[in-house]
Short mmCIF file of C-alpha atoms in Angstrom, two decimals:
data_model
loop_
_atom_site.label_atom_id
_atom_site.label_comp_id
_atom_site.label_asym_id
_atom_site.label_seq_id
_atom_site.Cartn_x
_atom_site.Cartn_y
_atom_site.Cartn_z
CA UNK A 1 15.94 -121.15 1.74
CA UNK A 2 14.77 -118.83 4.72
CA UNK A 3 12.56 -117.18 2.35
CA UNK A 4 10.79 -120.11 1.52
CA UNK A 5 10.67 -121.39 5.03
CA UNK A 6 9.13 -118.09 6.01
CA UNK A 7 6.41 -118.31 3.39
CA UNK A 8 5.35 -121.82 4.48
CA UNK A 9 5.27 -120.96 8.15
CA UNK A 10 2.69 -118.01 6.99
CA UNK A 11 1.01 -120.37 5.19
CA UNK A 12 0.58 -122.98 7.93
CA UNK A 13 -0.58 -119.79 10.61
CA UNK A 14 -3.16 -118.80 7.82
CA UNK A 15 -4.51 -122.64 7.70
CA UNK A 16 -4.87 -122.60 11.46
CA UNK A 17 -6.75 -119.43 11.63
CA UNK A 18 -8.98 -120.56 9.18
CA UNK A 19 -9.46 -123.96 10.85
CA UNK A 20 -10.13 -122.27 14.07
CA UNK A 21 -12.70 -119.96 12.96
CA UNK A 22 -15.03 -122.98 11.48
CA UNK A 23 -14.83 -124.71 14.94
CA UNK A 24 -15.89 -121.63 16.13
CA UNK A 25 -18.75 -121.67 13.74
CA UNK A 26 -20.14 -124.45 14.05
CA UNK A 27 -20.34 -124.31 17.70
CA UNK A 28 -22.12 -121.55 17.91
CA UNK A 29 -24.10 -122.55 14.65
CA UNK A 30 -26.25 -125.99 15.78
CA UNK A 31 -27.24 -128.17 13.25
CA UNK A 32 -30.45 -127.23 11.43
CA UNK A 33 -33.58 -128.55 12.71
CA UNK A 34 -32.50 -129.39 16.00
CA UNK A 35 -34.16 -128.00 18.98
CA UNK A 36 -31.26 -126.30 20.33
CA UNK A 37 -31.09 -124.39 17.09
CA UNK A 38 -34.69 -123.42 17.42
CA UNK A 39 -36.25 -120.62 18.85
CA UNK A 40 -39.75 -119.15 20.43
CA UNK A 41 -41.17 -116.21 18.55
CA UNK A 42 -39.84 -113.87 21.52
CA UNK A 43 -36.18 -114.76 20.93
CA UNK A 44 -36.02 -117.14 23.91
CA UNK A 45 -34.05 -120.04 23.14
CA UNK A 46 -35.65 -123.56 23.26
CA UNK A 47 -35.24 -125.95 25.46
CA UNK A 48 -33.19 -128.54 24.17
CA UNK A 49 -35.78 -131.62 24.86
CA UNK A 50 -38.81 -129.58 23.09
CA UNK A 51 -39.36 -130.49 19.13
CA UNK A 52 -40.93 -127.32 18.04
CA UNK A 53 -41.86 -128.92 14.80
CA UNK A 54 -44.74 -131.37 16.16
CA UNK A 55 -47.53 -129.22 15.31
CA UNK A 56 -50.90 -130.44 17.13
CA UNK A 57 -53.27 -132.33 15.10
CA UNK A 58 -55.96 -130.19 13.40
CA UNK A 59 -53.50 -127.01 12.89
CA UNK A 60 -52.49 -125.38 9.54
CA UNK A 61 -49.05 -124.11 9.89
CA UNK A 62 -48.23 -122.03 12.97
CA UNK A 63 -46.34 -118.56 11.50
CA UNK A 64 -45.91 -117.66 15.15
CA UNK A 65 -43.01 -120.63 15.37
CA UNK A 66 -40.08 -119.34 13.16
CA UNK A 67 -36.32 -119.67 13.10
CA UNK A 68 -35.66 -115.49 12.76
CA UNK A 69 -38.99 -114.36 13.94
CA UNK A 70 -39.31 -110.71 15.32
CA UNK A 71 -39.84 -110.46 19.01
CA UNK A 72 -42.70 -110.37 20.78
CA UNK A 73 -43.18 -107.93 24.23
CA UNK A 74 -46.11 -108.17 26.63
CA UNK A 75 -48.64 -106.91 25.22
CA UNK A 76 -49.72 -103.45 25.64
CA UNK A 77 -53.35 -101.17 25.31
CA UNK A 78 -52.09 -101.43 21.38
CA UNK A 79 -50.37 -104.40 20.60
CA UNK A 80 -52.80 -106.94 22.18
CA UNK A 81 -55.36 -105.93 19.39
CA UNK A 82 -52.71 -104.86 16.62
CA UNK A 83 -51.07 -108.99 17.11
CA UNK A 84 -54.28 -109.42 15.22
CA UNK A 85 -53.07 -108.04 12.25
CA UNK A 86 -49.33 -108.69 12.83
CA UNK A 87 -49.98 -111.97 13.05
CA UNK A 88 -52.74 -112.49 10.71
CA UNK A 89 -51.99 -116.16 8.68
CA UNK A 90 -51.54 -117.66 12.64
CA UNK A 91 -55.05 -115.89 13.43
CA UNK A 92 -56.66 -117.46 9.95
CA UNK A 93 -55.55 -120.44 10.45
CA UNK A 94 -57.10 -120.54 13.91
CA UNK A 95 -60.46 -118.97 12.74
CA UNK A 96 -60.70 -121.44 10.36
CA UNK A 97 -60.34 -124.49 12.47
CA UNK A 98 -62.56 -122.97 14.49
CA UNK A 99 -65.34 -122.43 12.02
CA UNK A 100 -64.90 -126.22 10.78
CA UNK A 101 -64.72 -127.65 14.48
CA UNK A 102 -68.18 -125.67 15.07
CA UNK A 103 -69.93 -127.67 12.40
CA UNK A 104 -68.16 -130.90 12.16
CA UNK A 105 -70.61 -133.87 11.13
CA UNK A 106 -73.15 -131.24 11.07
CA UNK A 107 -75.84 -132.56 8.33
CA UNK A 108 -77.37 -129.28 8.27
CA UNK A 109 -73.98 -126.69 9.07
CA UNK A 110 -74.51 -123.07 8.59
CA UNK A 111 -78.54 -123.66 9.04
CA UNK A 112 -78.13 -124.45 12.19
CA UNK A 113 -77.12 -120.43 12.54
CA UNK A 114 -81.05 -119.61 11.31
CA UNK A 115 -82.90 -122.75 13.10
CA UNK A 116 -81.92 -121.79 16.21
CA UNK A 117 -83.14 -118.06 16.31
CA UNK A 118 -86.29 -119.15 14.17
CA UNK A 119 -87.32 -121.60 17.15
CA UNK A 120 -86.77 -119.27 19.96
CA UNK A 121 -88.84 -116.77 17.69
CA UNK A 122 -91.88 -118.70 17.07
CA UNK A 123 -91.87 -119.85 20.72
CA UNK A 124 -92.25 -116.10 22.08
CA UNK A 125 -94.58 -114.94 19.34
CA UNK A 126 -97.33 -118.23 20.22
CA UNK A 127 -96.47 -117.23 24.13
CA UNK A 128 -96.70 -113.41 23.82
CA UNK A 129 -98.25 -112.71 21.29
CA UNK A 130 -101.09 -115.04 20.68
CA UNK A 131 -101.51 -116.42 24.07
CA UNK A 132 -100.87 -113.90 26.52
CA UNK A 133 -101.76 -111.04 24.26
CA UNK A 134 -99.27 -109.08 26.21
CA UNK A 135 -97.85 -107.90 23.10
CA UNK A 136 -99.45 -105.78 20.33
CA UNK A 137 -96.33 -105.20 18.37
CA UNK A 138 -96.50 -104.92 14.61
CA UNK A 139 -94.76 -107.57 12.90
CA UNK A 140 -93.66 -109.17 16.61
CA UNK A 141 -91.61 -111.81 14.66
CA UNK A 142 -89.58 -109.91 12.67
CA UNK A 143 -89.37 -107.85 15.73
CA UNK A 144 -87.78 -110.73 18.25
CA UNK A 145 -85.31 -111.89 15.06
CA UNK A 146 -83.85 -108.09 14.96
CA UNK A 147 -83.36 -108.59 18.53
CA UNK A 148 -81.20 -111.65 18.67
CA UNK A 149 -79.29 -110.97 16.19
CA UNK A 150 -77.46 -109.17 18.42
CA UNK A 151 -78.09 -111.57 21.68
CA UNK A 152 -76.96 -114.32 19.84
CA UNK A 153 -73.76 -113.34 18.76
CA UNK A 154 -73.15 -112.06 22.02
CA UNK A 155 -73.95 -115.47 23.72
CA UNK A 156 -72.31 -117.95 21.84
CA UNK A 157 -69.20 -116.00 21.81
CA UNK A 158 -69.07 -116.09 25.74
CA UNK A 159 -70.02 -119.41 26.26
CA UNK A 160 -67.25 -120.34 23.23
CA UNK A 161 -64.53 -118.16 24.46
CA UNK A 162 -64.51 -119.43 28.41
CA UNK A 163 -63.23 -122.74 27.14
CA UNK A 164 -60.46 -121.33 24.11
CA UNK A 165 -57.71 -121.68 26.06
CA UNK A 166 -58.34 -124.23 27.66
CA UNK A 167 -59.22 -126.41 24.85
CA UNK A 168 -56.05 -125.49 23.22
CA UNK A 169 -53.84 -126.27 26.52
CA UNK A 170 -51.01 -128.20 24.88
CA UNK A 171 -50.47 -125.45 22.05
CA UNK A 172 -50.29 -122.75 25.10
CA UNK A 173 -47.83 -124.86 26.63
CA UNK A 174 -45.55 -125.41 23.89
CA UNK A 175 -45.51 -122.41 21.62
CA UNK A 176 -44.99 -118.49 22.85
CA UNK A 177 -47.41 -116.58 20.32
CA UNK A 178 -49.66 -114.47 20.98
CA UNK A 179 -52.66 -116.24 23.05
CA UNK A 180 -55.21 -113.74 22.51
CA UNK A 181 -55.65 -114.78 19.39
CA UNK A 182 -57.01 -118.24 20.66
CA UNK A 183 -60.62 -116.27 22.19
CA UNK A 184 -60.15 -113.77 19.09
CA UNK A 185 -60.74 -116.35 16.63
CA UNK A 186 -63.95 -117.33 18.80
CA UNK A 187 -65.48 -113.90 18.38
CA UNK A 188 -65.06 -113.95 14.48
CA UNK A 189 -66.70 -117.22 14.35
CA UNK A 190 -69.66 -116.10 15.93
CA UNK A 191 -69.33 -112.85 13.76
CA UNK A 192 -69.76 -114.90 10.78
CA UNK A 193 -73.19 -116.37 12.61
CA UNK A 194 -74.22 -113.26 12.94
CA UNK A 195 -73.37 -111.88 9.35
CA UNK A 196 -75.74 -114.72 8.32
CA UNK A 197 -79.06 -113.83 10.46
CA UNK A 198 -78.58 -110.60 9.22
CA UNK A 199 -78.21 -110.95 5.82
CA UNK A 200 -81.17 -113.15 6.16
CA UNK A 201 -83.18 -110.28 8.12
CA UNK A 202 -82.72 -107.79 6.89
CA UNK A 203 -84.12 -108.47 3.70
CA UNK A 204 -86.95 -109.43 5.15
CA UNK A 205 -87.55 -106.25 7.17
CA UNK A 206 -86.71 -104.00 4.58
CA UNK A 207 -89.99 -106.04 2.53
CA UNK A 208 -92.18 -105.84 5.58
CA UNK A 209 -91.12 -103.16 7.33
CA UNK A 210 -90.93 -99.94 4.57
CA UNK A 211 -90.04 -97.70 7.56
CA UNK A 212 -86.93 -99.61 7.65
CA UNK A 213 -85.49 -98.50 4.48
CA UNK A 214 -83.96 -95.22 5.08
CA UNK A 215 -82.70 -95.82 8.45
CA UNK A 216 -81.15 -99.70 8.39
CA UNK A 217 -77.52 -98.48 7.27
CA UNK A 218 -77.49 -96.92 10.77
CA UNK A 219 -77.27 -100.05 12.67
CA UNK A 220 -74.46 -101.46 10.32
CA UNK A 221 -71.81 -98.80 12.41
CA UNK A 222 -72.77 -100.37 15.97
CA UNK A 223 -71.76 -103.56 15.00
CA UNK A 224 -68.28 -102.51 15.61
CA UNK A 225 -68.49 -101.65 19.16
CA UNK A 226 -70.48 -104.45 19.99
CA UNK A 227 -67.50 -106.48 18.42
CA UNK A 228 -65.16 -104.91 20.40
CA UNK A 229 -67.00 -105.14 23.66
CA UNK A 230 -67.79 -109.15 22.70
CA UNK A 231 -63.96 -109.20 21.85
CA UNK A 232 -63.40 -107.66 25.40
CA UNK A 233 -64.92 -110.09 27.01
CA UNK A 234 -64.14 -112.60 25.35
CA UNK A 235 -60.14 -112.29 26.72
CA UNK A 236 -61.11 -111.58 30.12
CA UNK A 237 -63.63 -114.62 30.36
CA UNK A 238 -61.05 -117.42 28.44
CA UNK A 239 -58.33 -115.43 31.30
CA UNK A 240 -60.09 -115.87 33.91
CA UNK A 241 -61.37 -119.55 33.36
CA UNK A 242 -57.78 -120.29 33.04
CA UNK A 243 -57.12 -119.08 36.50
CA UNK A 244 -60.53 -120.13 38.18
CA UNK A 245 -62.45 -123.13 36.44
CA UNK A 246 -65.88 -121.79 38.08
CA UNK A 247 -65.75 -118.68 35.73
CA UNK A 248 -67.60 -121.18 32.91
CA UNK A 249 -70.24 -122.66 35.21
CA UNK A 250 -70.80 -118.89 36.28
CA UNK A 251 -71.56 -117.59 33.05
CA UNK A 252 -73.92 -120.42 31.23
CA UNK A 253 -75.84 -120.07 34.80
CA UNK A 254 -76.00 -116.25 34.53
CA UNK A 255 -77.23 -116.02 31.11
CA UNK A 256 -80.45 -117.22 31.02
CA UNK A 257 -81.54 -114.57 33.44
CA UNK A 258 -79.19 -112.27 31.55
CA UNK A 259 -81.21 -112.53 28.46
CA UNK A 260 -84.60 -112.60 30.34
CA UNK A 261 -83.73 -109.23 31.51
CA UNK A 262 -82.75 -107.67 28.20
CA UNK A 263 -85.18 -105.98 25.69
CA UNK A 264 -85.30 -108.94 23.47
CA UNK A 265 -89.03 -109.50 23.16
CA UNK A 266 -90.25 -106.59 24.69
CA UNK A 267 -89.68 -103.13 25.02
CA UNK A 268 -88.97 -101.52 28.38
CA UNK A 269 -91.92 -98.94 27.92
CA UNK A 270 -94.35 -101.43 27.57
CA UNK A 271 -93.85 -102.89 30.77
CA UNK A 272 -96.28 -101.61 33.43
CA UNK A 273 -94.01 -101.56 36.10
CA UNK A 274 -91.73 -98.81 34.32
CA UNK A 275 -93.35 -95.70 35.40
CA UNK A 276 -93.92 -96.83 39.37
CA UNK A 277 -89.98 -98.03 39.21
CA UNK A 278 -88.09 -95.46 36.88
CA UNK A 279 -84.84 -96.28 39.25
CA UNK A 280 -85.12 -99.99 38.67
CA UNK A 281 -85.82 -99.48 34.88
CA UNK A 282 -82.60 -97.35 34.88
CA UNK A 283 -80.62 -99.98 36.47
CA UNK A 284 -81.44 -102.94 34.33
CA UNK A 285 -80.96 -100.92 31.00
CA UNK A 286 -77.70 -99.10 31.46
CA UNK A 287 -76.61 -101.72 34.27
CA UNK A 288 -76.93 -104.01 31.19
CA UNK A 289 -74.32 -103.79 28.61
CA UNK A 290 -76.67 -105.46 26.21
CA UNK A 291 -79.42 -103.63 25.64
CA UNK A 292 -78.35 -100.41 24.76
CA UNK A 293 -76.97 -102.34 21.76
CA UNK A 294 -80.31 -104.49 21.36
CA UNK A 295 -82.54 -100.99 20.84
CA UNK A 296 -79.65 -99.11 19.11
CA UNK A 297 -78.93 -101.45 16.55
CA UNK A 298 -83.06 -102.40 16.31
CA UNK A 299 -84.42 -99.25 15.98
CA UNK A 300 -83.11 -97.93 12.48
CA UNK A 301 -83.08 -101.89 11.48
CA UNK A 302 -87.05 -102.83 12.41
CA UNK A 303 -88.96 -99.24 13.99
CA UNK A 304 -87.40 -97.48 11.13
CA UNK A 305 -85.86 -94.89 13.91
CA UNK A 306 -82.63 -93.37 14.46
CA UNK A 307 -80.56 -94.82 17.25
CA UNK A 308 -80.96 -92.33 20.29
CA UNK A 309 -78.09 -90.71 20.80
CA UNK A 310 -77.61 -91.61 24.51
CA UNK A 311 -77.52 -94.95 23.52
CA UNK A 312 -74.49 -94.70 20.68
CA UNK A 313 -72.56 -91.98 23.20
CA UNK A 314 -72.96 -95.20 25.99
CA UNK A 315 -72.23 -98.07 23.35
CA UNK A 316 -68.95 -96.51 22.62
CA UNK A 317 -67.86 -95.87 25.45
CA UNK A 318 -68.88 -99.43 27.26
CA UNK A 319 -66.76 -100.96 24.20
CA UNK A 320 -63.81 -98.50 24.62
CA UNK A 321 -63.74 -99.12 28.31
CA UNK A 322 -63.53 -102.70 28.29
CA UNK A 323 -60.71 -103.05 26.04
CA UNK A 324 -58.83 -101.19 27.99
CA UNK A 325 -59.66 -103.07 31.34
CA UNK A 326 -59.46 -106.84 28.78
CA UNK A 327 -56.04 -105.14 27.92
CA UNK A 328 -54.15 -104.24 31.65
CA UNK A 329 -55.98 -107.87 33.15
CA UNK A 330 -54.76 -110.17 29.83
CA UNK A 331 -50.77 -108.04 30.29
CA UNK A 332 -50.94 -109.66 34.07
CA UNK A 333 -51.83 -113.11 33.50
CA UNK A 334 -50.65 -113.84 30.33
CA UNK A 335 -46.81 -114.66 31.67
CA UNK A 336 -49.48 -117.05 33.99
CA UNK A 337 -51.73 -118.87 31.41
CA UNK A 338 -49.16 -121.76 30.29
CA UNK A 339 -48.39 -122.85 34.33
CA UNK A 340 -52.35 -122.73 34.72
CA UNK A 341 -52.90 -124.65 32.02
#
């Protein structure tokens, strides 16, 4: 009898344990799906009013939001650019609603990409050329197009990249991910603008212009710092708008004389005032980030040149430069951007 009293005493400790450790469980284990059970992509717990699974109208699914997802550090010189491929369905998804938003009700879309080039074209070529006669460039049509393919892209993804975080306020606000992704997705919009004009281009200069065809591979490489400098940018303008609203005001008013000063539809040597004012000629060339990349990438694609070498040794650097300075001013105010906003 005290044997078997014994054995059910063990029994009964054995069914508390047990029955303790599954209270224990679920306390610590909340429900699934509710917000206290939730978490940002850094590991920080949500707060338990927030529904992390509204998802703003317009979005594909958001990868950054995840139960178990790794954690995310302030971005350094590396991982601001290399979130680009860590998080690349998130950065898709946003590229792609950005490409539709750009052309929504559009009748004519991706057209719109050549019309606008084409117009600003034929309006300096009947001012310059015919009128003035202030040109005497060979083929001065194909000449301005080669140009803004490059001002173009550059452009639109400043003016488009002021506003990308602020037009996506509420997702900054709710979600921890990786912002820079929001003015990233800007710049490869426009890159797929500027993919068009030149496939559309080149073709033609390579026709026209036979000089062209041994040397218009060697603007294809200086794409890719003038991506990275536009991609620069890009963060510190859609930063800096954030903090300061003026920033977007500032830059639509300082591009128009921005692109009147850049070698668009001229050349800098055939201005008469060159030789008199070497210093000043100096200044607005390599004082302009542009148009080093404007005569780099237009010489081997229209002259049928090779890109001076001064001019690819500068490109590189300018590019190299500002992501470092886009990366150090984006680690300081990104902890900033959601109370801006």
């Amino acid at each position: 009898m005290a044997r078997r009293t014994a054995w059910c005493a063990a029994r009964a400790a054995r069914r508390e344990l047990g029955s303790r450790r599954s209270s224990c469980a679920r306390a610590r284990s909340p429900a699934r799906g509710s917000p206290a059970g939730r978490s940002f992509v850094d590991g920080t717990p949500a707060p338990s009013g927030l529904d992390l699974g509204h998802r703003p109208t317009g979005y594909g699914p958001l990868s950054a939001i995840t139960d178990r997802g790794p954690p995310v550090h302030w971005p350094d010189p590396v991982t601001l650019y290399a979130d680009l491929f860590r998080y690349g369905d998130l950065f898709l998804n946003l590229f792609r609603r950005e490409l539709r938003v750009k052309y929504r009700g559009s009748v004519l879309g991706l057209l719109w990409t050549l019309i606008n080039p084409i117009v600003l074209m034929l309006g300096y070529w009947l001012l310059f050329s015919i009128l003035l006669r202030a040109v005497s460039i060979k083929h001065y049509p194909l000449f301005v197009l080669s140009g803004l393919i490059t001002w173009i892209f550059f452009q639109s993804a400043l003016q488009m990249s002021c506003t990308s975080l602020l037009g996506h306020a509420s997702l900054v606000k709710q979600v921890r991910f990786p912002r820079q992704l929001l003015p990233l997705s800007v710049v490869a919009t426009n890159l797929v603008t500027m993919g068009v004009m030149l496939a559309i281009v080149l073709p033609l200069n390579l026709i026209i212009v036979p000089e062209s065809r041994t040397t218009f591979w060697a603007a294809l490489p200086l794409i890719v710092p003038l991506v990275a400098l536009v991609t620069a940018l890009a963060i510190l303008l859609a930063s800096a708008t954030v903090m300061f609203r003026d920033v977007e005001h500032l830059v639509t008013t300082a591009l128009l004389p921005w692109f009147v000063l850049t070698p668009i539809f001229y050349t800098f040597d055939i201005l008469p005032g060159i030789k008199t004012h070497p210093t000043i000629a100096h200044v607005l060339y390599y004082g302009n980030p542009v148009a080093p990349f404007v005569e780099a990438i237009r010489d081997p694609l229209f002259f049928g040149e090779w890109p001076h070498l001064g001019d690819v040794v500068y490109t590189v650097g300018v590019a190299a430069g500002a992501l470092a300075l886009a990366s150090l001013v984006f680690r300081r105010v990104d902890d900033q951007l959601a109370a801006q906003l």
